[in-house]
Amino acid sequence: LIFGVVAFALGLLIFYLSAPRKNLERRLQELSALEEISRILSSDIDLEKLLNSIHIQVTNLLNVDNFYVALLDPIDQQIWYPLAVKHGLRQTWQRRPLTERLTDRVILEGKPILIPSEARQQLSKIGLPVGEDAPYAWIGVPLITSERTIGCLALFSMSPETEFSQEDLNLLSILSGQTSVAIEIALHNALLSSDLTIGRDRLTTILNSVNEGLILFDADGKITLVNEAISHLSKIPQSEYIGQYFINLPNPILEAIGFSIDGQDLSFGQIIQDEKFITEKFTFKMKNRSPDVFIERTFIRVSDHNGNFVGLIVNLRDITDEYQLKQTQDLISETLVHDLRSPLSSTISALDVISDAQASGDPAGILEPSIQIAQRSSKRMLSMVESILEINRMESGKLDLSLSKFKDRKST
């Protein structure tokens, strides 16, 4: 009996001595977790990093594997879940409208709710729906910023083995107070990044709809954007352009945008400072292409609203058809000029003979043949001139057709 009493007394003593130690260990654990979250918040606030930190610290602090962060979309009044964990696994829960749920009540009222145990019975008492997968215990605290309640941080238990206490509620409230503003900032950053991505995607779509090749260099000479037409013109994938600096462009890309590879071309800095490159158009032939492809290159300087240089656009336009048409026109003009020279020379020579024959009285009788030569040569020249004028009228779209009825003799 004496030994039993002594053992019981020692057990009580150990229990009362160990309880403060457990509380101290939990307190140290809580402080460590809050310090870790503070460290995350002091760095660049990224929504995914922040949610991962909340995931880790909630799991370690409260020893639960069922919790979520629910946020209210103020535009369409819907609840969405950037973080949801069930049985220790990340979940993807669908957006839903506001309803009569615990999460919604926490957000709308801006007050925490604690159901330490037997939640299924209490849900029916307070008039909330009880689902087939209703929790055994539930605790939720509002995520409040300086202006409004943006969401709810909640824990839930699916078995009687885990119950929640007021201490858990206090700790969750501290955690929500630390993360509320950070979550809102992270959301703004995410939305801004999304807007930039959407804007970039829209710009890319617009550029891809343009048949002309476009390459965008930033102020440092780095390629940040190219459109699909570039790949068609140069036969080089878009991915090989992105991220390349002008100073280090590989030979195929240099040749694709009309620069030689012998080191004689100007640097990026010289190009953006030389007005000649910005205003003048440059035509070159693509190398190693059959049939020949001719490209017209234009530089466009990009400035911000203050007039500061922010980038350079290289515009490449396929002018093969235009170039070949011009070559054909030049050939026709040269041919016509060459062909005009012969009848013109004949006419001039005939006129000289006529002049000499008239002065001498035409003893050889060459006056009349010379006149006929001059007339034939003049008519030939007139026909050529008419052909040139007709070509010009056809190009200008002002060709007048002289229509008349035609009767086929074979049908009579």
Coordinates of C-alpha atoms in Angstrom, one line a residue, residues 76-386:
D76 CA -19.2 37.6 -58.9
Q77 CA -19.7 36.9 -55.2
Q78 CA -18.2 33.4 -55.4
I79 CA -16.0 31.4 -53.1
W80 CA -12.8 29.9 -54.5
Y81 CA -10.1 27.8 -52.9
P82 CA -6.4 28.6 -53.7
L83 CA -5.4 26.1 -51.0
A84 CA -7.3 23.0 -49.9
V85 CA -5.8 20.0 -48.2
K86 CA -7.7 16.8 -47.3
H87 CA -6.0 13.8 -45.6
G88 CA -2.7 15.5 -46.3
L89 CA -3.2 15.9 -50.0
R90 CA -3.7 19.0 -52.0
Q91 CA -7.2 19.3 -53.5
T92 CA -8.7 21.1 -56.4
W93 CA -12.1 22.4 -55.3
Q94 CA -14.4 24.2 -57.7
R95 CA -15.6 27.7 -57.4
R96 CA -19.1 28.0 -55.9
P97 CA -21.6 30.8 -55.1
L98 CA -22.2 32.0 -51.6
T99 CA -24.5 29.7 -49.6
E100 CA -25.4 28.9 -46.0
R101 CA -22.2 27.3 -45.0
L102 CA -19.8 27.8 -42.1
T103 CA -17.1 29.2 -44.4
D104 CA -19.6 31.7 -45.9
R105 CA -20.8 32.7 -42.4
V106 CA -17.3 33.4 -41.2
I107 CA -16.6 35.6 -44.3
L108 CA -19.9 37.5 -44.2
E109 CA -19.9 38.1 -40.4
G110 CA -16.2 38.6 -40.1
K111 CA -16.1 36.5 -36.9
P112 CA -14.5 33.1 -36.0
I113 CA -16.5 29.9 -35.5
L114 CA -15.3 27.1 -33.3
I115 CA -17.1 23.7 -33.2
P116 CA -14.7 21.6 -31.1
S117 CA -16.4 18.3 -31.6
E118 CA -19.7 16.6 -32.7
A119 CA -20.1 19.1 -35.6
R120 CA -22.7 17.0 -37.4
Q121 CA -25.2 17.4 -34.5
Q122 CA -24.4 21.1 -34.1
L123 CA -24.7 21.9 -37.8
S124 CA -28.3 20.8 -37.8
K125 CA -29.0 22.8 -34.6
I126 CA -27.8 26.1 -36.2
G127 CA -29.7 25.5 -39.4
L128 CA -26.7 24.7 -41.7
P129 CA -26.9 21.8 -44.2
V130 CA -25.2 18.6 -43.2
G131 CA -23.4 16.9 -46.1
E132 CA -22.6 13.2 -46.5
D133 CA -18.9 14.1 -45.8
A134 CA -19.6 16.4 -42.9
P135 CA -16.7 17.0 -40.5
Y136 CA -16.5 15.9 -36.8
A137 CA -15.0 19.1 -35.7
W138 CA -14.5 22.5 -37.5
I139 CA -12.8 25.8 -36.8
G140 CA -12.6 28.8 -39.1
V141 CA -11.3 32.4 -38.7
P142 CA -11.8 35.3 -41.1
L143 CA -9.0 36.7 -43.2
I144 CA -9.4 40.4 -42.6
T145 CA -7.5 43.3 -44.3
S146 CA -7.7 47.0 -43.4
E147 CA -10.8 47.4 -45.7
R148 CA -12.7 44.1 -45.8
T149 CA -12.9 40.4 -45.1
I150 CA -11.3 38.6 -48.0
G151 CA -11.7 35.0 -47.0
C152 CA -11.6 32.3 -44.3
L153 CA -8.8 30.0 -43.0
A154 CA -10.4 26.8 -41.7
L155 CA -9.5 23.5 -40.2
F156 CA -11.7 20.4 -40.0
S157 CA -11.5 16.9 -38.5
M158 CA -13.1 13.8 -40.0
S159 CA -12.8 11.6 -36.9
P160 CA -13.4 11.8 -33.2
E161 CA -9.6 11.4 -32.6
T162 CA -9.0 15.1 -33.4
E163 CA -10.9 17.8 -31.5
F164 CA -10.2 21.5 -31.5
S165 CA -9.8 23.9 -28.5
Q166 CA -9.8 27.6 -27.8
E167 CA -6.0 27.5 -28.0
D168 CA -6.2 26.2 -31.5
L169 CA -8.6 29.1 -32.3
N170 CA -6.3 31.6 -30.8
L171 CA -3.3 30.3 -32.8
L172 CA -5.3 30.2 -36.0
S173 CA -6.4 33.8 -35.4
I174 CA -2.8 34.9 -35.0
L175 CA -1.9 33.0 -38.2
S176 CA -4.8 34.6 -40.2
G177 CA -3.8 38.1 -38.9
Q178 CA -0.3 37.6 -40.2
T179 CA -1.3 36.2 -43.6
S180 CA -4.4 38.2 -44.5
V181 CA -2.7 41.3 -45.9
A182 CA 0.0 39.2 -47.5
I183 CA -2.6 37.1 -49.3
E184 CA -4.3 40.2 -50.6
I185 CA -0.9 41.6 -51.8
A186 CA 0.0 38.2 -53.4
L187 CA -3.4 38.2 -55.1
H188 CA -2.8 41.6 -56.6
N189 CA 0.6 40.5 -57.8
A190 CA -0.9 37.4 -59.3
L191 CA -3.6 39.4 -61.0
L192 CA -1.1 41.9 -62.3
S193 CA 1.1 39.1 -63.6
S194 CA -2.0 37.5 -65.2
D195 CA -2.9 40.8 -66.8
L196 CA 0.6 41.2 -68.2
T197 CA 0.5 37.6 -69.5
I198 CA -2.9 38.3 -71.1
G199 CA -1.7 41.5 -72.6
R200 CA 1.4 39.8 -73.9
D201 CA -0.7 36.9 -75.3
R202 CA -3.0 39.4 -77.1
L203 CA 0.0 41.3 -78.5
T204 CA 1.5 38.0 -79.7
T205 CA -1.8 37.0 -81.3
I206 CA -1.9 40.4 -83.1
L207 CA 1.7 40.1 -84.3
N208 CA 1.2 36.5 -85.5
S209 CA -1.7 37.7 -87.7
V210 CA 0.7 40.1 -89.5
N211 CA 2.3 38.6 -92.6
E212 CA 5.4 40.7 -92.2
G213 CA 8.2 39.4 -89.9
L214 CA 8.6 41.3 -86.7
I215 CA 11.5 41.1 -84.1
L216 CA 11.4 43.1 -80.9
F217 CA 14.6 44.0 -79.2
D218 CA 14.6 45.6 -75.7
A219 CA 16.8 48.6 -74.8
D220 CA 19.7 46.2 -74.0
G221 CA 19.6 44.6 -77.5
K222 CA 17.9 41.4 -76.3
I223 CA 15.2 39.7 -78.4
T224 CA 12.0 39.6 -76.3
L225 CA 9.4 38.9 -79.0
V226 CA 9.1 37.5 -82.5
N227 CA 6.1 36.6 -84.6
E228 CA 5.3 33.4 -86.6
A229 CA 6.1 35.2 -89.9
I230 CA 9.7 35.3 -89.0
S231 CA 9.9 31.5 -88.9
H232 CA 8.3 31.3 -92.4
L233 CA 10.7 33.9 -93.8
S234 CA 13.9 32.7 -92.2
K235 CA 13.1 28.9 -91.8
I236 CA 14.4 29.3 -88.2
P237 CA 12.1 28.5 -85.2
Q238 CA 10.8 31.3 -83.0
S239 CA 12.4 29.7 -80.0
E240 CA 15.9 30.2 -81.4
Y241 CA 15.3 34.0 -81.5
I242 CA 14.0 34.6 -78.0
G243 CA 16.6 35.6 -75.4
Q244 CA 19.4 36.2 -78.0
Y245 CA 21.4 39.4 -77.7
F246 CA 22.2 41.4 -80.8
I247 CA 25.9 41.3 -80.1
N248 CA 25.8 37.5 -79.9
L249 CA 23.4 36.6 -82.7
P250 CA 24.3 33.4 -84.5
N251 CA 25.2 33.6 -88.2
P252 CA 21.9 32.2 -89.5
I253 CA 19.9 34.8 -87.6
L254 CA 22.2 37.6 -88.7
E255 CA 21.8 36.6 -92.3
A256 CA 18.1 36.2 -91.9
I257 CA 17.7 39.9 -90.9
G258 CA 20.1 41.1 -93.5
F259 CA 23.4 41.5 -91.7
S260 CA 26.7 40.2 -93.0
I261 CA 28.8 37.9 -90.8
D262 CA 32.2 39.5 -91.8
G263 CA 32.1 41.9 -88.8
Q264 CA 31.6 45.0 -90.9
D265 CA 28.0 45.7 -89.7
L266 CA 27.3 48.3 -86.9
S267 CA 26.6 47.4 -83.3
F268 CA 23.2 47.7 -81.7
G269 CA 24.1 51.0 -80.1
Q270 CA 25.2 52.4 -83.4
I271 CA 22.0 51.3 -85.2
I272 CA 19.7 53.0 -82.7
Q273 CA 21.7 56.2 -82.8
D274 CA 22.2 56.4 -86.6
E275 CA 19.1 58.0 -88.1
K276 CA 20.0 56.5 -91.5
F277 CA 19.2 53.0 -90.3
I278 CA 15.8 54.1 -88.8
T279 CA 14.6 56.0 -91.9
E280 CA 16.0 54.1 -94.8
K281 CA 14.7 50.8 -96.2
F282 CA 17.2 48.1 -97.1
T283 CA 16.6 45.3 -99.6
F284 CA 18.6 42.1 -99.5
K285 CA 18.4 38.5 -100.9
M286 CA 18.0 35.6 -98.5
K287 CA 21.0 33.3 -98.8
N288 CA 20.8 29.7 -99.7
R289 CA 17.2 30.0 -100.9
S290 CA 15.9 28.6 -104.1
P291 CA 14.0 30.2 -105.7
D292 CA 15.3 33.6 -104.7
V293 CA 13.6 35.4 -101.8
F294 CA 14.0 39.2 -101.5
I295 CA 13.4 41.0 -98.2
E296 CA 12.9 44.6 -97.3
R297 CA 14.1 45.5 -93.9
T298 CA 13.0 48.5 -91.8
F299 CA 13.9 49.6 -88.3
I300 CA 11.3 51.2 -86.0
R301 CA 12.5 52.8 -82.8
V302 CA 10.1 52.3 -79.8
S303 CA 9.8 54.9 -77.1
D304 CA 7.8 55.3 -73.9
H305 CA 5.3 58.1 -73.1
N306 CA 8.3 60.3 -72.0
G307 CA 10.1 59.8 -75.2
N308 CA 12.8 57.5 -73.7
F309 CA 14.1 54.7 -75.9
V310 CA 12.8 51.3 -74.8
G311 CA 13.3 49.0 -77.7
L312 CA 13.7 48.5 -81.4
I313 CA 11.5 46.6 -83.9
V314 CA 13.0 45.0 -87.0
N315 CA 10.4 44.7 -89.7
L316 CA 11.0 42.2 -92.5
R317 CA 8.7 42.2 -95.5
D318 CA 8.8 39.7 -98.3
I319 CA 9.0 41.7 -101.5
T320 CA 9.9 38.9 -103.9
D321 CA 6.9 39.4 -106.1
E322 CA 7.4 43.2 -106.1
Y323 CA 11.1 42.9 -106.8
Q324 CA 10.5 40.5 -109.7
L325 CA 7.8 42.7 -111.1
K326 CA 10.1 45.7 -111.0
Q327 CA 12.9 43.7 -112.6
T328 CA 10.5 42.8 -115.4
Q329 CA 9.4 46.4 -115.8
D330 CA 13.0 47.5 -116.0
L331 CA 13.7 44.9 -118.6
I332 CA 10.7 45.9 -120.6
S333 CA 11.7 49.5 -120.4
E334 CA 15.3 48.8 -121.5
T335 CA 14.0 46.6 -124.4
L336 CA 11.6 49.3 -125.5
V337 CA 14.3 52.0 -125.4
H338 CA 16.6 49.7 -127.3
D339 CA 14.0 48.9 -129.9
L340 CA 13.0 52.6 -130.2
R341 CA 16.6 53.5 -131.0
S342 CA 16.5 51.6 -134.4
P343 CA 13.4 53.3 -136.0
L344 CA 14.4 56.6 -134.6
S345 CA 17.9 56.3 -136.2
S346 CA 16.2 55.3 -139.5
T347 CA 13.9 58.3 -139.3
I348 CA 16.7 60.7 -138.6
S349 CA 18.8 59.2 -141.4
A350 CA 15.9 59.3 -143.9
L351 CA 15.2 63.0 -143.0
D352 CA 18.9 63.8 -143.6
V353 CA 18.8 62.1 -147.0
I354 CA 15.5 64.0 -147.9
S355 CA 17.2 67.2 -146.9
D356 CA 20.2 66.6 -149.1
A357 CA 18.2 65.3 -152.0
Q358 CA 15.9 68.4 -151.9
A359 CA 18.9 70.7 -151.9
S360 CA 20.5 69.0 -154.9
G361 CA 17.3 68.6 -156.9
D362 CA 17.1 64.9 -156.3
P363 CA 19.1 63.8 -159.4
A364 CA 19.2 60.1 -158.2
G365 CA 15.4 60.0 -157.4
I366 CA 15.9 59.0 -153.7
L367 CA 13.5 61.6 -152.3
E368 CA 10.4 59.5 -152.4
P369 CA 11.9 56.2 -151.0
S370 CA 13.5 58.2 -148.2
I371 CA 10.1 59.7 -147.3
Q372 CA 8.6 56.2 -147.2
I373 CA 11.4 55.0 -144.9
A374 CA 10.8 57.9 -142.5
Q375 CA 7.0 57.3 -142.5
R376 CA 7.4 53.5 -141.7
S377 CA 10.0 54.2 -139.0
S378 CA 7.7 56.9 -137.4
K379 CA 4.7 54.6 -137.4
R380 CA 6.8 51.9 -135.8
M381 CA 7.9 54.3 -133.1
L382 CA 4.3 55.5 -132.6
S383 CA 3.2 51.9 -132.1
M384 CA 5.9 51.3 -129.5
V385 CA 4.9 54.5 -127.6
E386 CA 1.3 53.4 -127.7

